[in-house]
CSV table of C-alpha atoms and ligand atoms in Angstrom, one decimal:
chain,number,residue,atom,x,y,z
A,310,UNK,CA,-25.3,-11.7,8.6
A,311,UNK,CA,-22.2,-10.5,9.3
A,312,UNK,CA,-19.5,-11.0,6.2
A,313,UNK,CA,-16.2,-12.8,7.1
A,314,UNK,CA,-12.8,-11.4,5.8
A,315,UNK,CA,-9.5,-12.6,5.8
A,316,UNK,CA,-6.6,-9.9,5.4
A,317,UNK,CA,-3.5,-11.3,4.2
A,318,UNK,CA,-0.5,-8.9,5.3
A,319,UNK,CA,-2.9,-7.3,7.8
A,320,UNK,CA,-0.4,-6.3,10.1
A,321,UNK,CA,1.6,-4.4,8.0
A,322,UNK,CA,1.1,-0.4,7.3
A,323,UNK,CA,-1.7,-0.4,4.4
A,324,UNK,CA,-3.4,-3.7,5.8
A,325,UNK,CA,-3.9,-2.7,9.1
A,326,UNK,CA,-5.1,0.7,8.9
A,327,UNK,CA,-7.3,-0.9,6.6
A,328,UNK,CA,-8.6,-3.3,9.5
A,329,UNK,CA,-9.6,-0.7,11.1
A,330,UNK,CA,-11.9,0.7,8.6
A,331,UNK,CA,-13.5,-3.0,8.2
A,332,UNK,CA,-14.6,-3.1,12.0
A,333,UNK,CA,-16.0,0.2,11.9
A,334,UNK,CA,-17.8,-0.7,8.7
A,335,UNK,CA,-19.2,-4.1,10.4
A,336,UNK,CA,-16.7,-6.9,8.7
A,337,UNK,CA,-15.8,-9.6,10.9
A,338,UNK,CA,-12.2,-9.6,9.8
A,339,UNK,CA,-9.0,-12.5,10.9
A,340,UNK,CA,-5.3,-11.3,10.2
A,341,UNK,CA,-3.0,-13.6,9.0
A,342,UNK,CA,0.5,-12.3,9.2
A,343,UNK,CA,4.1,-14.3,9.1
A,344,UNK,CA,5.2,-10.8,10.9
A,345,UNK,CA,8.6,-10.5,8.6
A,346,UNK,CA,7.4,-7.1,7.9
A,347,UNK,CA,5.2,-6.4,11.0
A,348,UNK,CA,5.0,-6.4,15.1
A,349,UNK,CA,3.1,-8.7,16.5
A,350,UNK,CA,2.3,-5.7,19.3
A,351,UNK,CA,-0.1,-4.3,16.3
A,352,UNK,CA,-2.8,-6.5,17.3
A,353,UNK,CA,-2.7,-4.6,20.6
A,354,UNK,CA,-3.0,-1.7,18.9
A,355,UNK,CA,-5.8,-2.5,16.9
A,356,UNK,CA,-7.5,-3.4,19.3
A,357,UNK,CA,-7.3,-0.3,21.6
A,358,UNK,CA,-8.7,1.5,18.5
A,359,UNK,CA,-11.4,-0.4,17.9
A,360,UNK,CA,-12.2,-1.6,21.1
A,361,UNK,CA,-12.3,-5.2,20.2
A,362,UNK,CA,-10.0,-8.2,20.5
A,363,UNK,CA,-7.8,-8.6,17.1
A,364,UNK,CA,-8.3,-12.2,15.5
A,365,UNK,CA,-4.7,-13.1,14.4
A,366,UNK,CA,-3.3,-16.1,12.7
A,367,UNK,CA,0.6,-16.5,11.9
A,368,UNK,CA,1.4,-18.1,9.5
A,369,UNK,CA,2.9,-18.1,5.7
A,370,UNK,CA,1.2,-17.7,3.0
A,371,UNK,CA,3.5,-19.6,1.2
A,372,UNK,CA,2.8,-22.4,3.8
A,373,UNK,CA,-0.2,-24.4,1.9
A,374,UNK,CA,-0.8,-26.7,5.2
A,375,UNK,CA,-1.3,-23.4,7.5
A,376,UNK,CA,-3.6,-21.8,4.5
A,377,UNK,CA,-5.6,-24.9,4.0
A,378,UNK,CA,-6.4,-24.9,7.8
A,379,UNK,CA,-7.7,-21.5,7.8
A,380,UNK,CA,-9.8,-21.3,5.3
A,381,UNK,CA,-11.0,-25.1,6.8
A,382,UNK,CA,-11.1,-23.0,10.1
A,383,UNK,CA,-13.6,-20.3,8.4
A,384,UNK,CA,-16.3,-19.3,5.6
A,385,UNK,CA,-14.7,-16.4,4.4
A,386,UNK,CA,-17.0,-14.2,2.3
A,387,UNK,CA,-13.8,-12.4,0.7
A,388,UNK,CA,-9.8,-11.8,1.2
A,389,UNK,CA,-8.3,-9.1,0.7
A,390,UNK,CA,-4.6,-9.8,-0.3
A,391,UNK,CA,-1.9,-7.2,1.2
A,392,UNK,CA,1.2,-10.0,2.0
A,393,UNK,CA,4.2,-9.4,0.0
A,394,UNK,CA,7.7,-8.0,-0.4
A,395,UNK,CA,7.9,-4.2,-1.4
A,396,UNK,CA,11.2,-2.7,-1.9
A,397,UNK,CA,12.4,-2.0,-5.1
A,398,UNK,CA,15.8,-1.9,-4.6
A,399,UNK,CA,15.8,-4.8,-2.4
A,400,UNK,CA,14.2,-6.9,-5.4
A,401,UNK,CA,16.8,-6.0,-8.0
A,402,UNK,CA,19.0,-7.9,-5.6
A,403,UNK,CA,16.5,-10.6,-4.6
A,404,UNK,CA,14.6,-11.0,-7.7
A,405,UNK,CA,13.6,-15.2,-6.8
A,406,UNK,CA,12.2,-14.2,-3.5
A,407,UNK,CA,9.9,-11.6,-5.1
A,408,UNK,CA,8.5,-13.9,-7.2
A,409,UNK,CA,7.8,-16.3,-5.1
A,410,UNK,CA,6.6,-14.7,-2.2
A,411,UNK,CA,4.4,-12.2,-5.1
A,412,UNK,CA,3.7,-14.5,-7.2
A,413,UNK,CA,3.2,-18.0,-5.9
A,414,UNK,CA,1.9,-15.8,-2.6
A,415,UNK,CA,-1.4,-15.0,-4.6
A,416,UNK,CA,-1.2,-18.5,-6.8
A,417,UNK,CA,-1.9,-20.1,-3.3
A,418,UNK,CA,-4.2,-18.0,-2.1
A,419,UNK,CA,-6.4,-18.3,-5.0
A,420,UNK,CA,-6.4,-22.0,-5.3
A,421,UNK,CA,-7.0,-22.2,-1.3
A,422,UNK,CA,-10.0,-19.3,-2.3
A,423,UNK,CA,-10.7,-22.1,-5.4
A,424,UNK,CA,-11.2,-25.1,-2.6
A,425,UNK,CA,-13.1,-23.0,-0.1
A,426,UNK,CA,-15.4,-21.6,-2.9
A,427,UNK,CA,-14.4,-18.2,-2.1
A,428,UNK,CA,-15.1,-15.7,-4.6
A,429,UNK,CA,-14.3,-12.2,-4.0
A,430,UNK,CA,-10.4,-11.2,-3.5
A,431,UNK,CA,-8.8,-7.5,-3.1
A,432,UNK,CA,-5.6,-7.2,-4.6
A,433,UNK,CA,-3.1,-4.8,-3.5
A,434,UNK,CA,-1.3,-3.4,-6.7
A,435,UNK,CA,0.6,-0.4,-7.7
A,436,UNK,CA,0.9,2.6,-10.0
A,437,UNK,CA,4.5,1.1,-10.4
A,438,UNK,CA,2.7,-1.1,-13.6
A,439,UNK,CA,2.3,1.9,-16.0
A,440,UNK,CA,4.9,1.9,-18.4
A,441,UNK,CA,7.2,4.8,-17.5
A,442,UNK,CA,6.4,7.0,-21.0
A,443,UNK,CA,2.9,7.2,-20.1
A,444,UNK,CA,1.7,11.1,-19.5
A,445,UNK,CA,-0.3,11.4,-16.5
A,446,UNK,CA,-2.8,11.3,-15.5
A,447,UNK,CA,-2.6,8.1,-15.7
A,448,UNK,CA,-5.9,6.1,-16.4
A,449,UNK,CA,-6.0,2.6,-16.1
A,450,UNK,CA,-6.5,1.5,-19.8
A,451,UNK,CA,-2.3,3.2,-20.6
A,452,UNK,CA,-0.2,0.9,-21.8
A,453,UNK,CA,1.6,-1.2,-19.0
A,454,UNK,CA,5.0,-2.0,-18.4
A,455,UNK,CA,8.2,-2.8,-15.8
A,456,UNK,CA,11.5,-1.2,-14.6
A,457,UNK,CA,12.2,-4.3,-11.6
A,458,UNK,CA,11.5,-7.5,-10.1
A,459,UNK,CA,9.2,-5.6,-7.9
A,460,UNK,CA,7.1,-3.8,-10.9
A,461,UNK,CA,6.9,-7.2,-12.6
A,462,UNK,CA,5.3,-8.9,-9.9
A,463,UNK,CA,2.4,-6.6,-9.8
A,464,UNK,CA,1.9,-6.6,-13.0
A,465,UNK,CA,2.0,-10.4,-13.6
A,466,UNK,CA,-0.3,-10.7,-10.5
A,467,UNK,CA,-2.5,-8.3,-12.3
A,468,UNK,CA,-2.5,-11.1,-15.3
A,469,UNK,CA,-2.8,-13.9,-12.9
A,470,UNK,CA,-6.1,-12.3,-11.8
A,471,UNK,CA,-7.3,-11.7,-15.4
A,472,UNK,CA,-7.1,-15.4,-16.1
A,473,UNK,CA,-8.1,-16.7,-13.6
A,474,UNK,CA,-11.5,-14.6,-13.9
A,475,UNK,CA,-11.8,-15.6,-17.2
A,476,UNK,CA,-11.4,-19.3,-16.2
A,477,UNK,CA,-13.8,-18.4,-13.6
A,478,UNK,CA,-16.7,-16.2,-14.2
A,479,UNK,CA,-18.0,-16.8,-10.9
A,480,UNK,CA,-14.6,-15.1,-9.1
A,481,UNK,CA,-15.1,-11.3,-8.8
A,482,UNK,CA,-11.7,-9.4,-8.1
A,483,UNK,CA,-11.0,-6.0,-7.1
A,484,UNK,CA,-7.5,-4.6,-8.4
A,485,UNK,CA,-6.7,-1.3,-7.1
A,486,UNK,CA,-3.6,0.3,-8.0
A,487,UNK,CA,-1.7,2.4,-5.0
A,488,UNK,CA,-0.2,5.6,-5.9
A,489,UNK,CA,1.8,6.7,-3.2
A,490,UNK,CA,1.0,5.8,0.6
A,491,UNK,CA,1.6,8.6,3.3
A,492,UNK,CA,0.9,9.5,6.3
A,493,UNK,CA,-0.8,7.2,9.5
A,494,UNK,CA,-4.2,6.8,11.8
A,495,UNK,CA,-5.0,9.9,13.9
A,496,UNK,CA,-4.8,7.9,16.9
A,497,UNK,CA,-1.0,8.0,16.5
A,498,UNK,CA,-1.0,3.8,17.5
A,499,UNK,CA,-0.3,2.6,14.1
A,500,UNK,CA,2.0,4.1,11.1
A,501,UNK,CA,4.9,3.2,8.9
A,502,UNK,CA,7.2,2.0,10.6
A,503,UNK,CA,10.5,1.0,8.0
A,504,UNK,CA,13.1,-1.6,9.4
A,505,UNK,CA,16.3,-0.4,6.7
A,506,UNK,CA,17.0,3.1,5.7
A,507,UNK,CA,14.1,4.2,4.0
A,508,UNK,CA,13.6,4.6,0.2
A,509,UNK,CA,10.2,6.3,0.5
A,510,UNK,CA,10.3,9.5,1.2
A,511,UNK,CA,7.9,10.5,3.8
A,512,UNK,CA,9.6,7.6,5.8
A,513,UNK,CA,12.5,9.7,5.2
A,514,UNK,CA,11.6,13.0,6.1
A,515,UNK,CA,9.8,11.7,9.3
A,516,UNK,CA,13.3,10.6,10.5
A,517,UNK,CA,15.0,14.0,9.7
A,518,UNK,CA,12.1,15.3,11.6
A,519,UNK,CA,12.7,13.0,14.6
A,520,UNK,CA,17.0,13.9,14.6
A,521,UNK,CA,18.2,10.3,13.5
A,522,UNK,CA,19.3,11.6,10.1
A,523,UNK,CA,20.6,15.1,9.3
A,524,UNK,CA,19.2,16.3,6.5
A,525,UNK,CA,16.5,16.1,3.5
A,526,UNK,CA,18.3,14.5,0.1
A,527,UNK,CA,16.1,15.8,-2.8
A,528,UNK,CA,17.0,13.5,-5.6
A,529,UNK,CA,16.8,16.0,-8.6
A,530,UNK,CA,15.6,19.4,-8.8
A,531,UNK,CA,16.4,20.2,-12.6
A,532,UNK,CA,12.8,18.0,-13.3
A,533,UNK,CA,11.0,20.1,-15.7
A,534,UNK,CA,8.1,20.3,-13.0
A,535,UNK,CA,7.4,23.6,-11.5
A,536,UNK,CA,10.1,23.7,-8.8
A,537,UNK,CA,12.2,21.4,-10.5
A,538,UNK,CA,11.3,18.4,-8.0
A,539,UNK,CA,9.8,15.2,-8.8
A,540,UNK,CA,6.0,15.1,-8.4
A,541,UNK,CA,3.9,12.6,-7.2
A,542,UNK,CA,0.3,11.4,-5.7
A,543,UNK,CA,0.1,11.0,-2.5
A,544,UNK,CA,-2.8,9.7,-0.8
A,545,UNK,CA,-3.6,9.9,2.9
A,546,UNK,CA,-2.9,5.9,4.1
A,547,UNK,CA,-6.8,5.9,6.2
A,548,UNK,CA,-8.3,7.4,2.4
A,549,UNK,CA,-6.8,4.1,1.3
A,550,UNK,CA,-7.9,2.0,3.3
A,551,UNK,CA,-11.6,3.4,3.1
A,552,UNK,CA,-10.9,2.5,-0.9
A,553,UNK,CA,-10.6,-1.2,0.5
A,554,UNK,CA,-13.8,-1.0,2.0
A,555,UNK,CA,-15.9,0.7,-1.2
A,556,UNK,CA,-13.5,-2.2,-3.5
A,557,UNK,CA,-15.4,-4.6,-1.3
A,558,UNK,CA,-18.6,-3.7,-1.5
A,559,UNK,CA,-18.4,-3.2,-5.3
A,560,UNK,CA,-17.4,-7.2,-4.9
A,561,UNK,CA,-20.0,-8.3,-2.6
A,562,UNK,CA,-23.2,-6.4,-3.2
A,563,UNK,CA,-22.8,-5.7,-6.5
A,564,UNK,CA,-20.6,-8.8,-7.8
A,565,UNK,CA,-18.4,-6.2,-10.1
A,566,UNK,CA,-15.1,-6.8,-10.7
A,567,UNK,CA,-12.8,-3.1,-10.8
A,568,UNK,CA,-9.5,-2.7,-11.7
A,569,UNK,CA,-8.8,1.4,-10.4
A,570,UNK,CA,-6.2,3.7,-9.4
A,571,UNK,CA,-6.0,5.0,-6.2
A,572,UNK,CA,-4.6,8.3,-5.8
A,573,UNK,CA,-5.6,12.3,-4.9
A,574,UNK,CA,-5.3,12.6,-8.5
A,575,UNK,CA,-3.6,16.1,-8.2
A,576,UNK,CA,0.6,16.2,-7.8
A,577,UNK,CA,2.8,17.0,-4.7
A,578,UNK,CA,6.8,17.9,-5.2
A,579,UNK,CA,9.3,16.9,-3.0
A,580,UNK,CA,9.7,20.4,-1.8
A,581,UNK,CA,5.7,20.5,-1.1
A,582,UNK,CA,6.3,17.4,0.9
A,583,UNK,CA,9.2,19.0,2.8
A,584,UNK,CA,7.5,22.4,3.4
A,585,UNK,CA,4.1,20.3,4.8
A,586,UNK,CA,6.1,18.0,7.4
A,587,UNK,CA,8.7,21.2,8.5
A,588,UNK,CA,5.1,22.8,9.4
A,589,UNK,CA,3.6,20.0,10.8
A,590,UNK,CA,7.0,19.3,13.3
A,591,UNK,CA,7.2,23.2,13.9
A,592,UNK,CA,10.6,23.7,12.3
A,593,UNK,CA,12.0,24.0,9.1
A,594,UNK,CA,14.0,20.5,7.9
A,595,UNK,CA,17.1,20.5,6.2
A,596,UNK,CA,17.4,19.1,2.9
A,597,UNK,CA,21.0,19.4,-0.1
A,598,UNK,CA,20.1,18.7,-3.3
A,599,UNK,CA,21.5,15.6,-4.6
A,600,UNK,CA,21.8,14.3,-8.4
A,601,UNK,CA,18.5,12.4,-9.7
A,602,UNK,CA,18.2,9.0,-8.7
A,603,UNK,CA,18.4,6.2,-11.6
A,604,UNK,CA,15.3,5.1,-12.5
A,605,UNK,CA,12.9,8.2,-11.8
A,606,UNK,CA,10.3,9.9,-14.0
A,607,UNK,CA,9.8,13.5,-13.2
A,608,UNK,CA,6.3,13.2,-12.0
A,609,UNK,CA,3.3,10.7,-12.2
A,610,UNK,CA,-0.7,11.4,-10.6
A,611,UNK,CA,-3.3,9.5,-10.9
A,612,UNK,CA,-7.0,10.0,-13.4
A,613,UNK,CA,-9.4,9.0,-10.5
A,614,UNK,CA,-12.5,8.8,-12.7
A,615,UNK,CA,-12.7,5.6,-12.3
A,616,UNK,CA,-12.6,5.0,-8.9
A,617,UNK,CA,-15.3,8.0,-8.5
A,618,UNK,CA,-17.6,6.2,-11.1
A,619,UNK,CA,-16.9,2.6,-10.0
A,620,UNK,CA,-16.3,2.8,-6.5
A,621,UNK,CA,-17.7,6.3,-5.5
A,622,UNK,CA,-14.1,6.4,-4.1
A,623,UNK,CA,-13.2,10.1,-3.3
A,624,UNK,CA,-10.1,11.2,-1.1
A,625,UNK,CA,-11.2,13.5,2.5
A,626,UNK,CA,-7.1,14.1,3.7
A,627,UNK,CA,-4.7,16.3,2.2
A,628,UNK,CA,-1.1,16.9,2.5
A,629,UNK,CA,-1.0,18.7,5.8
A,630,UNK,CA,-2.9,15.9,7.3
A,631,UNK,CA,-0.9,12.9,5.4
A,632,UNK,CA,2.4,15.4,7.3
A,633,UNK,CA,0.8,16.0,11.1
A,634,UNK,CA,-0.8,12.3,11.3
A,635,UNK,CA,2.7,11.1,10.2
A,636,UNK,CA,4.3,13.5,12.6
A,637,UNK,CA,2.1,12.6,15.4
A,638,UNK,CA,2.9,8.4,14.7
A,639,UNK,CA,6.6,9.4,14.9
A,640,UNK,CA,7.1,11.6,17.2
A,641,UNK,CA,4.2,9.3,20.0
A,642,UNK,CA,3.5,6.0,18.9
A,643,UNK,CA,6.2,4.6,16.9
A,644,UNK,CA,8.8,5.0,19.8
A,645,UNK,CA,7.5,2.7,22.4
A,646,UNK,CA,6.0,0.0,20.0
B,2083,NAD,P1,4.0,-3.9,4.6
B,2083,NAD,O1,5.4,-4.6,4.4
B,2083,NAD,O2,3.9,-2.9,5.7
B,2083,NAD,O3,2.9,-5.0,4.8
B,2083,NAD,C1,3.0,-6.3,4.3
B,2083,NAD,C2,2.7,-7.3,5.4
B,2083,NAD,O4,2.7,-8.6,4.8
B,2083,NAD,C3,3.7,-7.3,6.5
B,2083,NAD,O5,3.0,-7.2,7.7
B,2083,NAD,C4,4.5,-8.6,6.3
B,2083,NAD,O6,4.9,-9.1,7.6
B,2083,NAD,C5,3.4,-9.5,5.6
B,2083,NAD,N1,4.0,-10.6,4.8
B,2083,NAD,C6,5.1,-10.5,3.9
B,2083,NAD,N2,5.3,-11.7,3.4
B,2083,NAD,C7,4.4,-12.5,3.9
B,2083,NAD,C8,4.2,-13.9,3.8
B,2083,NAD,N3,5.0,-14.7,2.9
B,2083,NAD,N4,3.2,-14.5,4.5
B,2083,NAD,C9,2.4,-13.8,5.3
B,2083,NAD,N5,2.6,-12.4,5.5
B,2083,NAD,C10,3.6,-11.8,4.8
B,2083,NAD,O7,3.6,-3.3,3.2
B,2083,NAD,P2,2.5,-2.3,2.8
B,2083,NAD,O8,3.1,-1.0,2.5
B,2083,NAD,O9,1.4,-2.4,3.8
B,2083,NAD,O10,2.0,-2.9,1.5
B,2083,NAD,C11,0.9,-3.8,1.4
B,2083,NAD,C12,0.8,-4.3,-0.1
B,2083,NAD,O11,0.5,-3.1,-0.9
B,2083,NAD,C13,2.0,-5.0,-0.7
B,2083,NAD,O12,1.5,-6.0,-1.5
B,2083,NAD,C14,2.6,-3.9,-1.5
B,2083,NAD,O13,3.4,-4.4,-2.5
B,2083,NAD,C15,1.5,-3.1,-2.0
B,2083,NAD,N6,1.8,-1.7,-2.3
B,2083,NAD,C16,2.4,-0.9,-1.3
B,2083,NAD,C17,2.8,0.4,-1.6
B,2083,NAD,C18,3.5,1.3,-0.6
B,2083,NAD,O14,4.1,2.3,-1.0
B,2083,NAD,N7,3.4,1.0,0.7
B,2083,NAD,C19,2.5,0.9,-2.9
B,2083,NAD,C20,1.9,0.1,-3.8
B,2083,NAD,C21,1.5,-1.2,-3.5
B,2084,UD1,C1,8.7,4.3,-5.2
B,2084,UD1,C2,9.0,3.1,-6.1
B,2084,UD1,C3,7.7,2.5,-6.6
B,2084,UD1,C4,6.7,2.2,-5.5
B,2084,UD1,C5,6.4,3.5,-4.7
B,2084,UD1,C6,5.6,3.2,-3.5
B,2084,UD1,C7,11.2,3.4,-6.9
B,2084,UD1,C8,12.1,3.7,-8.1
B,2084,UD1,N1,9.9,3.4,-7.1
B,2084,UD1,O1,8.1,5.2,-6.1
B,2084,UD1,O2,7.9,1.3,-7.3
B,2084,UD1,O3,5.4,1.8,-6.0
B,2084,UD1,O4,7.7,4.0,-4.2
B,2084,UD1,O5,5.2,4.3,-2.8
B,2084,UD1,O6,11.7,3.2,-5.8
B,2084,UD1,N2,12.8,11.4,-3.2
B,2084,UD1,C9,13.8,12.2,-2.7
B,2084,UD1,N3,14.5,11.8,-1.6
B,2084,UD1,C10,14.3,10.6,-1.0
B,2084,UD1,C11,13.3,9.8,-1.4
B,2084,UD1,C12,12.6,10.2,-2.6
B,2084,UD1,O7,14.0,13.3,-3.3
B,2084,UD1,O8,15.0,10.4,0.0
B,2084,UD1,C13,11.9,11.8,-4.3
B,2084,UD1,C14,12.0,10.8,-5.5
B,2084,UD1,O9,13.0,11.2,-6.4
B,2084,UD1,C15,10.6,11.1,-6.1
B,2084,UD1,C16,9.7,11.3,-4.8
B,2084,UD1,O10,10.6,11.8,-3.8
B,2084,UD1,O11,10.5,12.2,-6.9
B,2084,UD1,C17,8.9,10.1,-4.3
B,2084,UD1,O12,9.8,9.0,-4.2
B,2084,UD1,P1,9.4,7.7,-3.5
B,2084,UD1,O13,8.7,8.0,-2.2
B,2084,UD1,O14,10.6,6.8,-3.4
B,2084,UD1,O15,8.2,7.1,-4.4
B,2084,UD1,P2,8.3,6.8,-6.0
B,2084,UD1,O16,9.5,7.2,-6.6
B,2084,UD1,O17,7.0,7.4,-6.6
């Protein structure tokens, strides 16, 4: 029979490119989405790329009423759990509404999972819980640790999901930790699509690319990498979400519970970043070299052993692809959406 899964946040950039790899794996899949982060003309989208009309609830997942109904509504066979605030910056300022929204966010959804007898949940987590002195690559068993709001949510989430698990042998959860998201779906209908100046900075580039801003700012390049740029992992936003799809069938066919990076494992600079997207939008981008921004490391990748040995997770994009589908979103899709 066909398994039922509800995608919290599944309008959003990670959650719904990683709709569409559910339909094409056969997973009946329902969206719910209070859209603060999201356009409601996704669903459209989605479903010209899959070809199938996009189940989609709104509502809050800090609105217990609206979550009882829908897992009333359905027999969900799993969730995965994508809804929640994201910038760093912004939860330095807004540290309560990180919490809550992180935090009590997945509280609710695992009582509600609790009530339904629902035992298989996807957590969305990030590289951003490895304590900053750590050497990559980083393997998942490094000591763990917090620089903001933001950081601390994951990784209390992250404990939230080891007690409850322990309270309840029969809940199987899949914790996979993000490095850093790029790029969007070839079809060029769904990407990234930033409402404030961006932080990230693929998001950034793509917007020198496309003329609103002027020019590249490199934060640092006296890193002691090999250009002097920060490095990081980037991983193709589609070789993600197929990491969503092995994470659940770890869950529901072999009822193991994983906690793994995802990441290429191998390091990109900023100025690999910049010369892959000036190729991939046929010109050269202009970038100044600006002091290091607070609160940096010079570079972090990923160990992906573990999602190799647990998940059979292995990455099929590389940088030029993360750079043309990126280009391709921004330059087509992103305009008239
Ligand atoms: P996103 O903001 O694009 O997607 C999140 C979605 O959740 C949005 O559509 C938003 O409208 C929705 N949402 C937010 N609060 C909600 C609420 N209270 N109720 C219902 N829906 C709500 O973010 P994303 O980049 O797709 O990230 C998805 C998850 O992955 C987040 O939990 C994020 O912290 C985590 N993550 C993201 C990155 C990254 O770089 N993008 C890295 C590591 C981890
Ligand atoms: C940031 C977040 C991290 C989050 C991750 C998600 C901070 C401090 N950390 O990490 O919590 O999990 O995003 O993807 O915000 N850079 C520039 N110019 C820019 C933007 C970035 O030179 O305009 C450099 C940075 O110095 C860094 C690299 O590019 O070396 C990547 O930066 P960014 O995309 O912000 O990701 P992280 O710093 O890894």
């Amino acid at each position: 029979m066909t398994q039922k899964i509800l995608l919290t946040g599944g309008l959003g950039y990670i959650g719904s490119h990683t709709y569409v790899e559910l339909i094409a794996a056969g997973y009946d899949v329902v969206i719910v989405d209070n859209l603060s982060n999201s356009k409601l003309s996704v669903c459209d989208r989605l479903a010209k790329i899959t070809g199938q009309e996009t189940s989609f609830i709104q509502a809050d997942i800090l609105d217990r009423s609206a979550l009882s109904q829908i897992f009333a509504k359905d027999a969900f066979d799993a969730v995965i759990h994508f809804a929640g605030l994201k910038a760093v910056g912004e939860s330095v300022e807004k540290p309560l509404d990180y919490m809550q929204v992180n935090v009590t966010g997945l509280v609710n959804i695992l009582q509600e999972m609790q009530t339904a007898n629902v035992n298989a949940l996807v957590f969305s987590s990030s590289a951003t819980v490895y304590d900053v002195s750590n050497v990559s690559p980083l393997k998942e068993g490094m000591p763990t640790g917090y620089t903001n709001p933001y950081g601390y949510t994951k990784l209390v989430c992250e404990q939230i999901l080891a007690q409850a698990t322990h309270a309840n042998p029969e809940l199987k959860t899949g914790i996979l930790r993000y490095f850093n998201p790029a790029g969007a779906h070839s079809s060029g209908l769904i990407g990234e699509d930033p409402r404030d100046i961006p932080n990230n900075l693929m998001p950034y580039i793509s917007r020198v690319a496309s003329g609103e801003y002027e020019f590249v700012r490199i934060w640092g390049d006296d890193y002691p990498t090999p250009d002097g740029t920060g490095v990081r992992d980037y991983i193709h936003v589609d070789d993600l979400a197929t990491g969503h799809v092995s994470s659940l069938h770890a869950l529901l066919d072999k009822g193991e519970s994983h906690l793994v990076n995802l990441g290429r494992g191998q390091g990109y600079s900023v100025m690999d970043v910049l010369n892959a997207y000036s190729r991939a939008c046929g010109r050269e981008l202009p970038h100044q070299i600006l002091p290091r921004r607070a609160g940096d490391i010079a570079q972090m990748y990923a160990d992906v052993e573990q999602a190799k040995q647990v998940l059979g997770f292995e990455v099929c994009r590389d940088m030029d692809a993360m750079c043309a589908t990126s280009w391709n979103w921004i330059n087509t899709g992103a305009k008239d959406g």
